[in-house]
CSV table of C-alpha atoms and ligand atoms in Angstrom, one decimal:
chain,number,residue,atom,x,y,z
N,206,UNK,CA,-28.4,0.1,23.0
N,207,UNK,CA,-25.2,-1.8,23.7
N,208,UNK,CA,-22.1,-1.0,21.7
N,209,UNK,CA,-21.5,-3.5,18.9
N,210,UNK,CA,-19.0,-1.8,16.4
N,211,UNK,CA,-16.6,-4.6,16.7
N,212,UNK,CA,-17.9,-8.1,17.8
N,213,UNK,CA,-15.0,-10.5,18.4
N,214,UNK,CA,-15.5,-14.2,17.8
N,215,UNK,CA,-13.6,-16.3,20.4
N,216,UNK,CA,-13.7,-20.1,20.0
N,217,UNK,CA,-14.9,-21.6,23.3
N,218,UNK,CA,-12.5,-24.6,22.9
N,219,UNK,CA,-9.4,-22.3,23.0
N,220,UNK,CA,-8.5,-21.2,26.6
N,221,UNK,CA,-5.7,-19.0,25.3
N,222,UNK,CA,-8.0,-17.1,23.1
N,223,UNK,CA,-10.5,-16.8,25.9
N,224,UNK,CA,-7.9,-15.2,28.0
N,225,UNK,CA,-6.5,-12.9,25.4
N,226,UNK,CA,-9.9,-11.6,24.2
N,227,UNK,CA,-10.4,-9.9,27.6
N,228,UNK,CA,-7.6,-7.4,26.9
N,229,UNK,CA,-8.8,-6.4,23.4
N,230,UNK,CA,-10.8,-3.3,22.6
N,231,UNK,CA,-13.7,-5.0,21.0
N,232,UNK,CA,-17.1,-3.6,21.9
N,233,UNK,CA,-18.6,-7.1,22.1
N,234,UNK,CA,-17.1,-10.5,22.6
N,235,UNK,CA,-18.9,-13.7,21.8
N,236,UNK,CA,-17.7,-16.8,23.2
N,237,UNK,CA,-18.5,-19.5,20.5
N,238,UNK,CA,-19.8,-23.0,21.0
N,239,UNK,CA,-21.0,-23.4,17.4
N,240,UNK,CA,-19.0,-23.6,14.2
N,241,UNK,CA,-15.5,-22.7,15.5
N,242,UNK,CA,-15.7,-25.6,17.9
N,243,UNK,CA,-15.3,-29.2,16.6
N,244,UNK,CA,-18.0,-31.7,17.4
N,245,UNK,CA,-15.8,-33.6,19.7
N,246,UNK,CA,-14.9,-30.5,21.7
N,247,UNK,CA,-18.3,-29.1,22.5
N,248,UNK,CA,-18.5,-30.4,26.1
N,249,UNK,CA,-15.1,-29.0,27.0
N,250,UNK,CA,-15.9,-25.8,25.3
N,251,UNK,CA,-19.0,-25.3,27.4
N,252,UNK,CA,-16.9,-25.8,30.6
N,253,UNK,CA,-14.2,-23.4,29.3
N,254,UNK,CA,-16.8,-20.7,28.5
N,255,UNK,CA,-18.5,-20.9,31.9
N,256,UNK,CA,-15.1,-20.7,33.6
N,257,UNK,CA,-14.0,-17.8,31.4
N,258,UNK,CA,-17.3,-15.9,32.2
N,259,UNK,CA,-17.0,-16.5,35.9
N,260,UNK,CA,-13.3,-15.9,36.3
N,261,UNK,CA,-12.4,-13.5,33.5
N,262,UNK,CA,-12.5,-9.7,33.5
N,263,UNK,CA,-14.9,-8.6,30.8
N,264,UNK,CA,-15.6,-5.1,32.0
N,265,UNK,CA,-16.8,-2.6,29.4
N,266,UNK,CA,-17.7,-5.3,26.9
N,267,UNK,CA,-21.0,-6.6,25.7
N,268,UNK,CA,-20.7,-10.3,26.6
N,269,UNK,CA,-22.4,-12.9,24.5
N,270,UNK,CA,-22.2,-16.7,24.0
N,271,UNK,CA,-23.2,-18.3,20.7
N,272,UNK,CA,-24.9,-21.6,21.3
N,273,UNK,CA,-25.4,-24.2,18.6
N,274,UNK,CA,-28.3,-24.1,16.3
N,275,UNK,CA,-31.7,-25.9,17.0
N,276,UNK,CA,-31.1,-28.7,14.6
N,277,UNK,CA,-28.2,-30.0,16.6
N,278,UNK,CA,-28.1,-32.2,19.7
N,279,UNK,CA,-26.2,-29.6,21.7
N,280,UNK,CA,-28.4,-26.5,22.0
N,281,UNK,CA,-30.5,-27.3,25.1
N,282,UNK,CA,-27.4,-28.2,27.0
N,283,UNK,CA,-25.5,-25.2,25.8
N,284,UNK,CA,-28.3,-22.8,27.1
N,285,UNK,CA,-28.8,-24.6,30.4
N,286,UNK,CA,-25.1,-25.0,31.3
N,287,UNK,CA,-24.1,-21.5,30.3
N,288,UNK,CA,-27.0,-19.7,31.9
N,289,UNK,CA,-27.1,-21.8,35.1
N,290,UNK,CA,-23.3,-21.5,35.4
N,291,UNK,CA,-22.7,-17.9,34.5
N,292,UNK,CA,-26.0,-16.2,33.6
N,293,UNK,CA,-25.3,-13.3,35.8
N,294,UNK,CA,-22.2,-12.6,33.7
N,295,UNK,CA,-24.0,-12.7,30.4
N,296,UNK,CA,-25.6,-10.0,28.3
N,297,UNK,CA,-27.0,-12.1,25.4
N,298,UNK,CA,-27.1,-15.4,23.9
N,299,UNK,CA,-26.5,-15.7,20.2
N,300,UNK,CA,-28.8,-18.0,18.2
N,301,UNK,CA,-27.2,-19.1,14.9
N,302,UNK,CA,-29.2,-20.2,11.9
N,303,UNK,CA,-32.5,-18.7,13.1
N,304,UNK,CA,-34.8,-19.9,10.3
N,305,UNK,CA,-38.1,-18.8,11.7
N,306,UNK,CA,-39.7,-17.1,14.7
N,307,UNK,CA,-40.3,-20.4,16.5
N,308,UNK,CA,-36.5,-20.8,17.0
N,309,UNK,CA,-36.2,-17.6,18.9
N,310,UNK,CA,-39.4,-18.3,20.8
N,311,UNK,CA,-37.9,-21.6,22.0
N,312,UNK,CA,-34.9,-19.8,23.3
N,313,UNK,CA,-37.0,-17.2,24.9
N,314,UNK,CA,-39.0,-19.7,26.8
N,315,UNK,CA,-36.1,-21.8,27.9
N,316,UNK,CA,-34.3,-18.6,29.1
N,317,UNK,CA,-37.4,-17.6,31.1
N,318,UNK,CA,-37.5,-20.9,32.9
N,319,UNK,CA,-33.9,-20.8,33.8
N,320,UNK,CA,-34.1,-17.2,35.0
N,321,UNK,CA,-37.1,-18.2,37.2
N,322,UNK,CA,-35.4,-21.2,38.6
N,323,UNK,CA,-32.1,-19.6,39.3
N,324,UNK,CA,-33.5,-16.2,40.6
N,325,UNK,CA,-31.9,-14.2,37.7
N,326,UNK,CA,-33.8,-11.1,36.6
N,327,UNK,CA,-36.6,-12.1,34.2
N,328,UNK,CA,-36.0,-11.1,30.7
N,329,UNK,CA,-32.5,-9.9,31.7
N,330,UNK,CA,-30.6,-12.0,29.1
N,331,UNK,CA,-31.0,-10.7,25.5
N,332,UNK,CA,-30.9,-12.6,22.2
N,333,UNK,CA,-29.0,-12.0,19.1
N,334,UNK,CA,-30.4,-13.9,16.0
N,335,UNK,CA,-28.2,-14.9,13.1
N,336,UNK,CA,-29.8,-14.8,9.6
N,337,UNK,CA,-27.9,-17.3,7.8
N,338,UNK,CA,-30.0,-19.0,5.2
N,339,UNK,CA,-32.7,-18.3,2.7
N,340,UNK,CA,-35.4,-19.4,5.1
N,341,UNK,CA,-34.1,-17.0,7.7
N,342,UNK,CA,-34.1,-14.1,5.3
N,343,UNK,CA,-37.5,-14.9,4.0
N,344,UNK,CA,-38.8,-15.0,7.6
N,345,UNK,CA,-36.7,-12.1,8.9
N,346,UNK,CA,-39.6,-9.8,9.8
N,347,UNK,CA,-41.3,-12.4,11.9
N,348,UNK,CA,-37.9,-13.3,13.5
N,349,UNK,CA,-37.4,-9.6,14.3
N,350,UNK,CA,-40.7,-9.5,16.1
N,351,UNK,CA,-40.4,-12.9,17.8
N,352,UNK,CA,-39.2,-11.9,21.3
N,353,UNK,CA,-38.8,-8.8,23.5
N,354,UNK,CA,-35.4,-10.2,24.3
N,355,UNK,CA,-34.1,-9.6,20.7
N,356,UNK,CA,-31.4,-6.9,20.6
N,357,UNK,CA,-29.9,-7.4,17.2
N,358,UNK,CA,-30.1,-9.3,13.9
N,359,UNK,CA,-26.8,-10.7,12.7
N,360,UNK,CA,-25.9,-11.5,9.1
N,361,UNK,CA,-24.0,-14.8,8.8
N,362,UNK,CA,-22.5,-14.5,5.3
N,363,UNK,CA,-20.6,-17.9,5.1
N,364,UNK,CA,-23.6,-20.1,5.9
N,365,UNK,CA,-25.8,-17.7,3.9
N,366,UNK,CA,-23.7,-18.0,0.7
N,367,UNK,CA,-23.7,-21.8,1.1
N,368,UNK,CA,-27.5,-21.8,1.6
N,369,UNK,CA,-28.2,-19.9,-1.7
N,370,UNK,CA,-25.5,-21.5,-3.7
N,371,UNK,CA,-23.7,-18.3,-4.4
N,372,UNK,CA,-20.7,-19.2,-6.7
N,373,UNK,CA,-17.7,-18.2,-4.6
N,374,UNK,CA,-15.7,-19.3,-1.6
N,375,UNK,CA,-14.5,-15.9,-0.5
N,376,UNK,CA,-16.8,-14.5,2.1
N,377,UNK,CA,-17.8,-10.8,1.7
N,378,UNK,CA,-16.2,-10.4,-1.8
N,379,UNK,CA,-18.3,-10.2,-4.9
N,380,UNK,CA,-18.8,-13.6,-6.7
N,381,UNK,CA,-16.7,-13.8,-9.8
N,382,UNK,CA,-18.8,-13.2,-12.9
N,383,UNK,CA,-21.2,-10.9,-11.2
N,384,UNK,CA,-20.3,-7.4,-12.7
N,385,UNK,CA,-23.6,-5.7,-11.7
N,386,UNK,CA,-23.5,-3.8,-8.4
N,387,UNK,CA,-23.2,-5.6,-5.1
N,388,UNK,CA,-24.4,-9.2,-4.7
N,389,UNK,CA,-24.9,-8.5,-0.9
N,390,UNK,CA,-27.0,-5.5,-1.2
N,391,UNK,CA,-30.4,-7.0,-1.1
N,392,UNK,CA,-29.6,-9.3,1.8
N,393,UNK,CA,-28.0,-6.6,3.9
N,394,UNK,CA,-30.8,-4.2,3.2
N,395,UNK,CA,-33.4,-6.8,4.0
N,396,UNK,CA,-31.9,-7.5,7.3
N,397,UNK,CA,-31.4,-3.8,8.1
N,398,UNK,CA,-35.1,-3.1,7.3
N,399,UNK,CA,-36.4,-5.8,9.5
N,400,UNK,CA,-34.1,-4.7,12.3
N,401,UNK,CA,-35.0,-1.1,12.1
N,402,UNK,CA,-38.7,-1.8,11.8
N,403,UNK,CA,-38.5,-3.5,15.2
N,404,UNK,CA,-36.0,-1.2,16.9
N,405,UNK,CA,-33.1,-3.7,16.8
N,406,UNK,CA,-29.5,-3.3,15.8
N,407,UNK,CA,-28.0,-4.8,12.8
N,408,UNK,CA,-24.6,-6.4,12.7
N,409,UNK,CA,-22.7,-7.6,9.7
N,410,UNK,CA,-20.7,-11.0,9.8
N,411,UNK,CA,-17.2,-12.0,9.3
N,412,UNK,CA,-14.5,-11.4,6.7
N,413,UNK,CA,-12.4,-14.4,6.6
N,414,UNK,CA,-9.3,-13.1,4.8
N,415,UNK,CA,-7.8,-11.9,8.1
N,416,UNK,CA,-4.5,-10.8,6.6
N,417,UNK,CA,-6.2,-8.5,4.3
N,418,UNK,CA,-6.9,-5.5,6.4
N,419,UNK,CA,-7.7,-3.3,3.5
N,420,UNK,CA,-10.3,-5.8,2.2
N,421,UNK,CA,-11.8,-5.9,5.7
N,422,UNK,CA,-12.1,-2.1,5.7
N,423,UNK,CA,-13.7,-2.1,2.2
N,424,UNK,CA,-16.3,-4.6,3.1
N,425,UNK,CA,-17.0,-3.0,6.5
N,426,UNK,CA,-17.5,0.4,4.9
N,427,UNK,CA,-20.2,-1.2,2.7
N,428,UNK,CA,-22.4,-2.2,5.6
N,429,UNK,CA,-21.4,0.8,7.7
N,430,UNK,CA,-22.5,3.1,4.9
N,431,UNK,CA,-26.0,1.5,4.7
N,432,UNK,CA,-26.5,2.0,8.4
N,433,UNK,CA,-25.3,-1.3,10.1
N,434,UNK,CA,-24.1,-0.9,13.7
N,435,UNK,CA,-21.0,-3.1,13.5
N,436,UNK,CA,-19.3,-6.1,12.2
N,437,UNK,CA,-17.7,-9.4,13.4
N,438,UNK,CA,-13.9,-9.5,13.9
N,439,UNK,CA,-12.0,-12.6,13.9
N,440,UNK,CA,-8.6,-11.3,14.7
N,441,UNK,CA,-7.1,-8.5,16.9
N,442,UNK,CA,-6.0,-6.6,13.9
N,443,UNK,CA,-9.6,-6.1,12.7
N,444,UNK,CA,-10.8,-4.6,16.1
N,445,UNK,CA,-9.5,-1.1,15.6
N,446,UNK,CA,-10.5,-0.9,12.0
N,447,UNK,CA,-14.1,-2.0,12.9
N,448,UNK,CA,-14.3,0.5,15.8
N,449,UNK,CA,-13.2,3.2,13.3
N,450,UNK,CA,-15.3,2.3,10.3
N,451,UNK,CA,-18.5,2.0,12.5
N,452,UNK,CA,-17.9,5.3,14.3
N,453,UNK,CA,-18.8,8.6,12.5
N,454,UNK,CA,-15.8,10.7,11.4
N,455,UNK,CA,-14.9,13.7,13.6
N,456,UNK,CA,-16.2,16.0,10.9
N,457,UNK,CA,-19.5,14.4,10.6
N,458,UNK,CA,-19.9,14.2,14.4
N,459,UNK,CA,-19.2,17.9,14.8
N,460,UNK,CA,-21.5,18.8,12.0
N,461,UNK,CA,-24.4,16.6,13.5
N,462,UNK,CA,-23.9,18.4,17.0
N,463,UNK,CA,-24.0,21.7,15.1
N,464,UNK,CA,-27.2,20.9,13.4
N,465,UNK,CA,-28.7,19.8,16.7
N,466,UNK,CA,-27.8,23.1,18.4
N,467,UNK,CA,-28.7,25.3,15.4
N,468,UNK,CA,-32.1,23.7,15.0
N,469,UNK,CA,-32.9,23.9,18.7
N,470,UNK,CA,-32.1,27.6,18.6
N,471,UNK,CA,-34.1,28.4,15.4
N,472,UNK,CA,-37.2,26.4,16.4
N,473,UNK,CA,-37.4,27.6,20.0
N,474,UNK,CA,-36.0,31.2,19.9
N,475,UNK,CA,-37.0,32.1,16.3
N,476,UNK,CA,-39.8,29.7,16.0
N,477,UNK,CA,-38.8,28.7,12.4
N,478,UNK,CA,-38.8,25.1,11.3
N,479,UNK,CA,-36.8,25.4,8.0
N,480,UNK,CA,-33.7,27.5,8.1
N,481,UNK,CA,-30.3,27.8,6.3
N,482,UNK,CA,-27.2,26.6,8.2
N,483,UNK,CA,-24.3,27.7,6.1
N,484,UNK,CA,-25.1,26.5,2.5
N,485,UNK,CA,-27.5,23.8,3.7
N,486,UNK,CA,-31.2,24.0,4.5
N,487,UNK,CA,-32.1,22.1,7.6
N,488,UNK,CA,-35.5,21.1,9.0
N,489,UNK,CA,-36.9,18.4,11.4
N,490,UNK,CA,-35.7,15.5,9.2
N,491,UNK,CA,-32.2,17.0,9.3
N,492,UNK,CA,-32.5,17.0,13.1
N,493,UNK,CA,-33.3,13.2,12.9
N,494,UNK,CA,-30.4,12.4,10.8
N,495,UNK,CA,-28.2,14.4,13.0
N,496,UNK,CA,-29.4,12.6,16.1
N,497,UNK,CA,-28.3,9.3,14.6
N,498,UNK,CA,-24.8,10.5,13.8
N,499,UNK,CA,-24.5,12.4,17.1
N,500,UNK,CA,-25.6,9.3,19.2
N,501,UNK,CA,-23.0,7.1,17.4
N,502,UNK,CA,-20.3,9.6,17.9
N,503,UNK,CA,-21.1,10.1,21.6
N,504,UNK,CA,-21.3,6.3,22.0
N,505,UNK,CA,-17.8,6.1,20.3
N,506,UNK,CA,-16.5,8.6,22.9
N,507,UNK,CA,-15.9,11.5,20.4
N,508,UNK,CA,-15.7,14.9,21.8
N,509,UNK,CA,-17.0,17.9,20.0
N,510,UNK,CA,-14.8,20.4,18.4
N,511,UNK,CA,-16.5,23.9,17.8
N,512,UNK,CA,-19.9,25.1,18.9
N,513,UNK,CA,-22.9,26.9,17.5
N,514,UNK,CA,-23.0,30.7,17.8
N,515,UNK,CA,-26.4,32.1,17.4
N,516,UNK,CA,-26.7,35.0,14.9
N,517,UNK,CA,-26.5,38.4,16.6
X,750,LIG,C1,-21.2,-16.8,10.5
X,750,LIG,O1,-21.8,-17.5,11.3
X,750,LIG,C2,-21.3,-17.0,9.1
X,750,LIG,O2,-21.8,-18.2,8.7
X,750,LIG,O3,-20.8,-16.2,8.3
X,751,LIG,MG1,-22.6,-19.2,10.5
């Protein structure tokens, strides 16, 4: 699985941002041809994006281009120009407003044709599908199963809120008047369930109040707590916060590694499947939970403090 704790949006029409993004510590960058690029700038943005992919240094990052959605006149040209021009530099294409499985299937087929024509490894370019409207959410299971290229489902809150008529203009915050729980809970969980049922990652979308870092953290904590793998970032100041929020704490990471070692010892040496570790009972399910936290911690570059000492 590629790292996606922080997924930085970079407008393809802005060469300065395309340059600057290369030096930031985001796990993923996505060079955008869609909603951050004005209709009159789409052609130029494609050229900028291909040049930035070819000439830039994107080492260590998951590299993605977001094409326009399938209802526009731009999508086929986005895919062809970007993949023919710089397919060897690309990890994934992001498809916005994926409304049903046929949208992803179309992209999968076109990518296959371009890969065959240009000698790129077949199936090498992955897909990220954005769930951004009511139709996409209703069809999210089919979308999640629609292509072996799919790597992640991405929640697009701004388009989504418009699609369902949610009565607010502040993306990610609770709509005024809704005092009961979290208005995004169902949507986030629905996307997460579909993603996990098909072995995909799940990524939360943008928080637009870029000067409110505390607000960003609060909203990011919400999806991180549920199990999401990362969140979009729109500004350099959000990168570090996202990387931190979507990594386990040192304490949780150490505890996860301890559970794994202890459980290994008790099941193999003592041949017991349910044992006490401190005040906690652990069993096979505890090992599975610990594996998730340990994997996220290792991917985040955490190093373990402490170790397991078998009872004497
Ligand atoms: C992102 O694309 C969004 O619509 O929030
Ligand atoms: Mg959108």
